[in-house]
Protein backbone atom coordinates (compact mmCIF):
# COMPACT_ATOMS: atom_id res chain seq x y z
CA MET A 1 113.73 11.77 173.53
CA LYS A 2 115.71 14.64 174.78
CA LYS A 3 116.48 14.89 178.35
CA LEU A 4 115.65 17.60 180.66
CA LEU A 5 119.10 18.66 182.67
CA LYS A 6 118.72 17.66 186.30
CA ILE A 7 118.97 19.80 189.06
CA LYS A 8 119.55 18.63 192.67
CA ILE A 9 120.41 20.54 196.01
CA HIS A 10 123.03 18.91 198.18
CA PRO A 11 121.14 18.50 201.76
CA LEU A 12 124.27 20.18 203.19
CA LEU A 13 122.88 23.14 201.75
CA LEU A 14 120.06 23.38 204.41
CA PRO A 15 121.99 24.14 207.66
CA LEU A 16 123.80 27.27 205.64
CA PHE A 17 120.52 28.66 204.89
CA LEU A 18 118.77 28.15 208.11
CA TYR A 19 122.29 29.70 209.84
CA TYR A 20 121.25 32.96 207.33
CA VAL A 21 118.16 32.57 208.35
CA PHE A 22 118.86 32.94 211.17
CA GLN A 23 120.76 35.94 211.22
CA LYS A 24 118.12 37.27 209.54
CA ASN A 25 120.14 37.64 206.38
CA VAL A 26 118.57 35.89 204.29
CA PHE A 27 118.74 38.40 200.77
CA LEU A 28 122.57 38.01 201.91
CA PHE A 29 122.42 34.28 201.15
CA LEU A 30 120.09 34.65 198.31
CA GLY A 31 121.92 37.14 196.73
CA MET A 32 125.64 34.84 197.21
CA ILE A 33 123.22 31.91 195.16
CA PHE A 34 122.82 34.61 192.36
CA PHE A 35 126.36 35.37 192.23
CA VAL A 36 127.76 31.80 192.41
CA THR A 37 125.01 30.86 189.41
CA ILE A 38 126.18 33.45 187.51
CA HIS A 39 129.69 31.85 187.98
CA GLU A 40 128.65 28.68 186.93
CA MET A 41 127.09 29.40 184.02
CA GLY A 42 130.59 30.49 183.38
CA HIS A 43 131.70 27.16 183.04
CA CYS A 44 128.55 26.08 181.60
CA ILE A 45 128.31 28.48 178.39
CA THR A 46 132.22 27.93 177.74
CA ALA A 47 131.99 24.10 177.64
CA ILE A 48 128.51 23.94 175.65
CA CYS A 49 130.49 26.28 173.34
CA PHE A 50 133.33 23.81 172.78
CA GLY A 51 130.56 21.10 172.41
CA ALA A 52 130.55 19.51 175.71
CA LYS A 53 127.12 19.00 177.18
CA ILE A 54 125.62 19.69 181.24
CA LYS A 55 124.34 16.92 182.46
CA GLN A 56 123.25 18.35 185.80
CA ILE A 57 123.50 20.98 188.44
CA TRP A 58 124.20 20.65 191.82
CA PHE A 59 123.85 23.33 194.75
CA THR A 60 126.14 22.98 197.10
CA PRO A 61 127.77 24.63 200.27
CA VAL A 62 130.38 25.53 198.12
CA GLY A 63 128.48 26.94 195.26
CA GLU A 64 127.07 25.45 192.44
CA ARG A 65 128.70 22.48 190.46
CA ALA A 66 127.81 21.58 186.92
CA VAL A 67 128.42 17.65 185.66
CA ILE A 68 129.64 18.42 182.38
CA LYS A 69 129.58 15.50 179.55
CA GLY A 70 132.07 15.36 177.11
CA LEU A 71 134.81 17.53 178.72
CA GLU A 72 137.26 14.74 178.19
CA GLY A 73 136.48 15.21 174.43
CA ILE A 74 137.93 18.51 174.07
CA SER A 75 141.35 20.04 173.91
CA PHE A 76 143.46 20.21 177.04
CA LEU A 77 143.68 24.57 176.52
CA LYS A 78 140.09 24.21 176.44
CA ARG A 79 139.44 22.69 179.22
CA GLN A 80 141.71 24.81 181.46
CA ILE A 81 139.47 27.37 179.79
CA VAL A 82 136.21 26.36 181.12
CA PHE A 83 137.89 25.43 184.52
CA CYS A 84 139.10 29.31 184.50
CA SER A 85 136.02 30.86 183.68
CA GLY A 86 133.89 30.50 186.20
CA PRO A 87 136.02 32.79 188.44
CA LEU A 88 136.99 34.53 185.71
CA VAL A 89 133.09 35.88 185.48
CA SER A 90 133.08 36.53 189.26
CA LEU A 91 135.87 38.84 189.34
CA SER A 92 134.74 40.49 186.79
CA ILE A 93 131.10 40.55 188.74
CA ALA A 94 133.54 41.81 191.50
CA ILE A 95 134.47 44.90 189.56
CA ILE A 96 131.02 45.56 188.79
CA CYS A 97 129.97 45.22 192.14
CA ILE A 98 132.92 47.90 193.08
CA ILE A 99 131.54 50.29 190.49
CA GLN A 100 128.55 50.29 192.06
CA GLY A 101 129.92 50.91 195.44
CA SER A 102 128.25 47.04 196.74
CA TYR A 103 131.36 46.41 199.11
CA ILE A 104 129.63 42.84 200.68
CA PHE A 105 129.18 41.48 197.77
CA THR A 106 132.73 42.72 196.19
CA VAL A 107 134.11 41.17 199.17
CA PHE A 108 132.16 38.36 197.96
CA ASN A 109 132.55 37.83 194.80
CA ILE A 110 137.07 37.64 195.20
CA MET A 111 136.76 35.19 198.07
CA LEU A 112 134.41 33.33 195.40
CA ALA A 113 136.52 33.36 192.62
CA VAL A 114 140.07 32.76 195.12
CA PHE A 115 138.48 29.83 197.38
CA ASN A 116 137.32 28.34 193.90
CA LEU A 117 141.03 28.57 192.39
CA LEU A 118 142.32 26.48 195.33
CA PRO A 119 144.21 23.15 194.11
CA PHE A 120 141.65 21.01 195.99
CA LEU A 121 138.84 18.97 194.14
CA PRO A 122 135.62 19.55 193.75
CA LEU A 123 137.13 23.07 193.54
CA ASP A 124 137.73 24.31 190.10
CA GLY A 125 141.30 25.20 191.21
CA GLY A 126 141.57 20.63 192.01
CA ASN A 127 140.15 20.44 188.19
CA ILE A 128 142.70 22.38 186.58
CA THR A 129 145.73 20.50 189.19
CA LEU A 130 143.66 17.28 188.54
CA HIS A 131 144.77 17.67 184.32
CA ILE A 132 147.90 19.21 184.06
CA ALA A 133 149.31 16.77 186.84
CA GLY A 134 147.40 14.34 184.63
CA LYS A 135 148.95 15.17 181.22
CA LYS A 136 152.21 14.52 182.84
CA TYR A 137 151.09 11.41 185.55
CA GLY A 138 148.31 9.71 184.34
CA ILE A 139 144.65 11.12 185.19
CA LEU A 140 144.03 7.85 188.12
CA ARG A 141 147.36 8.24 189.30
CA THR A 142 147.03 12.32 189.61
CA ALA A 143 143.18 11.80 191.11
CA SER A 144 144.07 8.84 193.37
CA ILE A 145 146.63 11.37 195.69
CA LEU A 146 144.04 14.32 194.81
CA VAL A 147 141.46 13.12 196.55
CA LYS A 148 143.16 12.18 200.29
CA VAL A 149 145.01 15.74 200.32
CA SER A 150 141.48 17.11 198.95
CA LYS A 151 139.79 15.05 202.01
CA GLY A 152 142.05 16.09 204.06
CA PHE A 153 142.01 19.91 203.20
CA GLY A 154 138.15 18.95 204.06
CA TYR A 155 139.08 18.03 207.72
CA PHE A 156 141.36 21.05 208.51
CA LEU A 157 137.94 23.55 207.62
CA ILE A 158 136.20 21.30 209.69
CA VAL A 159 138.55 21.99 212.44
CA ILE A 160 138.71 25.58 211.60
CA GLY A 161 135.21 25.66 211.38
CA ILE A 162 134.35 24.21 215.07
CA LEU A 163 137.04 27.28 216.52
CA GLN A 164 134.82 29.65 214.61
CA ALA A 165 131.62 28.14 215.69
CA ILE A 166 133.08 28.73 218.98
CA LEU A 167 134.02 32.61 218.80
CA TYR A 168 131.14 33.60 216.48
CA PRO A 169 127.86 30.98 217.98
CA PHE A 170 125.96 29.67 214.98
CA ASN A 171 128.43 30.47 212.64
CA ILE A 172 128.99 26.69 210.90
CA SER A 173 129.79 28.23 207.23
CA LEU A 174 133.35 26.49 207.01
CA VAL A 175 132.15 23.27 209.18
CA VAL A 176 129.15 22.91 206.38
CA ILE A 177 131.79 23.48 203.89
CA GLY A 178 135.22 21.43 205.17
CA CYS A 179 131.53 18.72 205.19
CA TYR A 180 131.07 19.00 201.98
CA ILE A 181 134.33 18.56 200.50
CA VAL A 182 135.27 15.49 202.54
CA TYR A 183 132.00 14.40 201.64
CA SER A 184 131.84 14.89 197.29
CA ASN A 185 136.13 13.17 197.96
CA GLN A 186 134.44 10.09 199.69
CA LYS A 187 132.78 9.17 195.50
CA GLU A 188 135.54 11.32 193.76
CA TYR A 189 138.01 9.43 192.94
CA LEU A 190 135.03 6.50 191.64
CA GLN A 191 133.59 9.29 189.80
CA ILE A 192 136.61 10.23 187.70
CA THR A 193 137.64 6.53 187.22
CA TYR A 194 134.16 5.73 185.32
CA GLN A 195 134.90 8.81 183.55
CA THR A 196 138.06 7.67 182.51
CA TYR A 197 137.09 4.39 181.94
CA GLN A 198 134.47 5.39 179.56
CA ALA A 199 136.40 8.22 177.78
CA LEU A 200 139.16 5.58 177.19
CA LEU A 201 137.14 2.91 175.92
CA ALA A 202 134.76 5.32 173.69
CA GLU A 203 134.59 3.91 169.74
CA ASN A 204 134.75 7.96 168.44
CA ALA A 205 137.62 9.07 170.79
CA VAL A 206 139.56 11.81 169.31
CA ILE A 207 143.27 10.60 168.91
CA LYS A 208 144.99 13.83 169.05
CA GLN A 209 148.81 12.09 169.13
CA VAL A 210 149.67 8.88 169.91
CA GLU A 211 151.78 7.87 171.65
CA GLN A 212 154.37 4.85 171.85
CA VAL A 213 155.18 3.42 175.07
CA TYR A 214 157.79 0.34 175.65
CA THR A 215 156.90 -2.03 178.91
CA LYS A 216 158.35 -4.76 180.47
CA ARG A 217 156.57 -8.21 180.04
CA ASP A 218 155.07 -8.44 183.35
CA VAL A 219 153.54 -4.61 183.86
CA LYS A 220 150.21 -5.28 185.68
CA LEU A 221 146.71 -3.91 183.26
CA GLY A 222 145.94 -1.37 186.61
CA GLU A 223 149.90 0.64 186.18
CA LEU A 224 149.28 1.28 182.53
CA VAL A 225 145.79 2.71 182.62
CA SER A 226 146.66 5.08 185.68
CA ARG A 227 149.45 6.61 183.64
CA MET A 228 147.13 7.27 180.54
CA HIS A 229 145.65 10.31 180.30
CA PHE A 230 143.21 12.24 177.72
CA ASP A 231 145.09 14.19 174.86
CA LYS A 232 146.64 11.26 173.93
CA TYR A 233 145.98 7.69 172.33
CA PHE A 234 148.39 4.99 173.60
CA PHE A 235 150.03 1.78 172.26
CA TYR A 236 152.29 0.15 173.72
CA CYS A 237 155.09 -2.74 173.02
CA SER A 238 156.59 -5.53 174.87
CA ILE A 239 159.73 -7.22 173.24
CA SER A 240 160.67 -11.17 173.74
CA GLN A 241 163.02 -13.23 172.57
CA GLY A 242 163.17 -11.30 169.05
CA LYS A 243 158.89 -11.66 169.08
CA VAL A 244 157.00 -7.80 169.04
CA GLU A 245 153.84 -8.12 170.67
CA TRP A 246 152.00 -4.60 170.39
CA LYS A 247 148.15 -3.21 172.34
CA SER A 248 146.35 -0.41 171.49
CA GLN A 249 144.80 1.63 174.06
CA LYS A 250 141.05 -0.04 173.71
CA GLU A 251 142.74 -3.22 173.81
CA ILE A 252 144.49 -2.75 177.21
CA MET A 253 140.81 -1.23 178.53
CA GLU A 254 139.19 -4.16 177.60
CA LEU A 255 141.56 -6.28 179.11
CA LEU A 256 141.31 -4.57 182.45
CA LEU A 257 137.80 -5.12 182.28
CA LYS A 258 138.26 -9.05 181.48
CA ARG A 259 141.50 -9.37 184.39
CA GLY A 260 140.86 -6.92 186.56
CA ALA A 261 143.52 -4.18 187.92
CA GLU A 262 146.30 -7.06 188.94
CA GLY A 263 145.89 -8.69 185.69
CA SER A 264 148.60 -9.35 183.24
CA VAL A 265 149.16 -7.50 180.17
CA TRP A 266 151.30 -9.81 178.08
CA GLN A 267 150.58 -13.42 178.41
């Protein structure tokens, strides 16, 4: 039976909505929701065209967020196109709004595009950064650092938002956005880890390019996995007393599930 697309609303969106109700700007709020929906449709349509599937859509304080399944199975370039498609759509809409003479929505769409390109998770720019740096340093290794930096950015927005609320009473928009970024990054690393493990263990994983890596005998499983990414299939080799041993990416992942991150690769 075909599963229906799940649509969820993040609870932090409610105080943001109430703020616009209090300011008697419900029309502006609905207009913003409309444009962030178009922004997210850019991601969804591009992902579907490349063979990925949309699992669910979240309405959040920083716009809508699509949970895309199978993104790790497409090429690096196509993933970057998916991440960039939303901001490009927003900039295109901004041009249309300029022609139509709508100053407010022109500024909003430009801000939406620019803000989403900031290199922090779960924004588009954060995902772009994750996959660019992850290709060189490993997805999980990059994610562990990026999540901490993104949480710091969220706390920064909260502080600035509190100052904003003092100067402009009831304007809690930055506080809400900062809280969402901090909250989402509490679970972001676990989600990235889960998706990465699934991709690296997949029976039908696309082998785009093979890389052979020579390791020390005392290397830990977690260290090897943290340096893996989706654009190569890894084979690991160790030489001891003239004997050569090989383990594939899948074998490393299966050992990780049995022995844990601190487990030994070569015994």
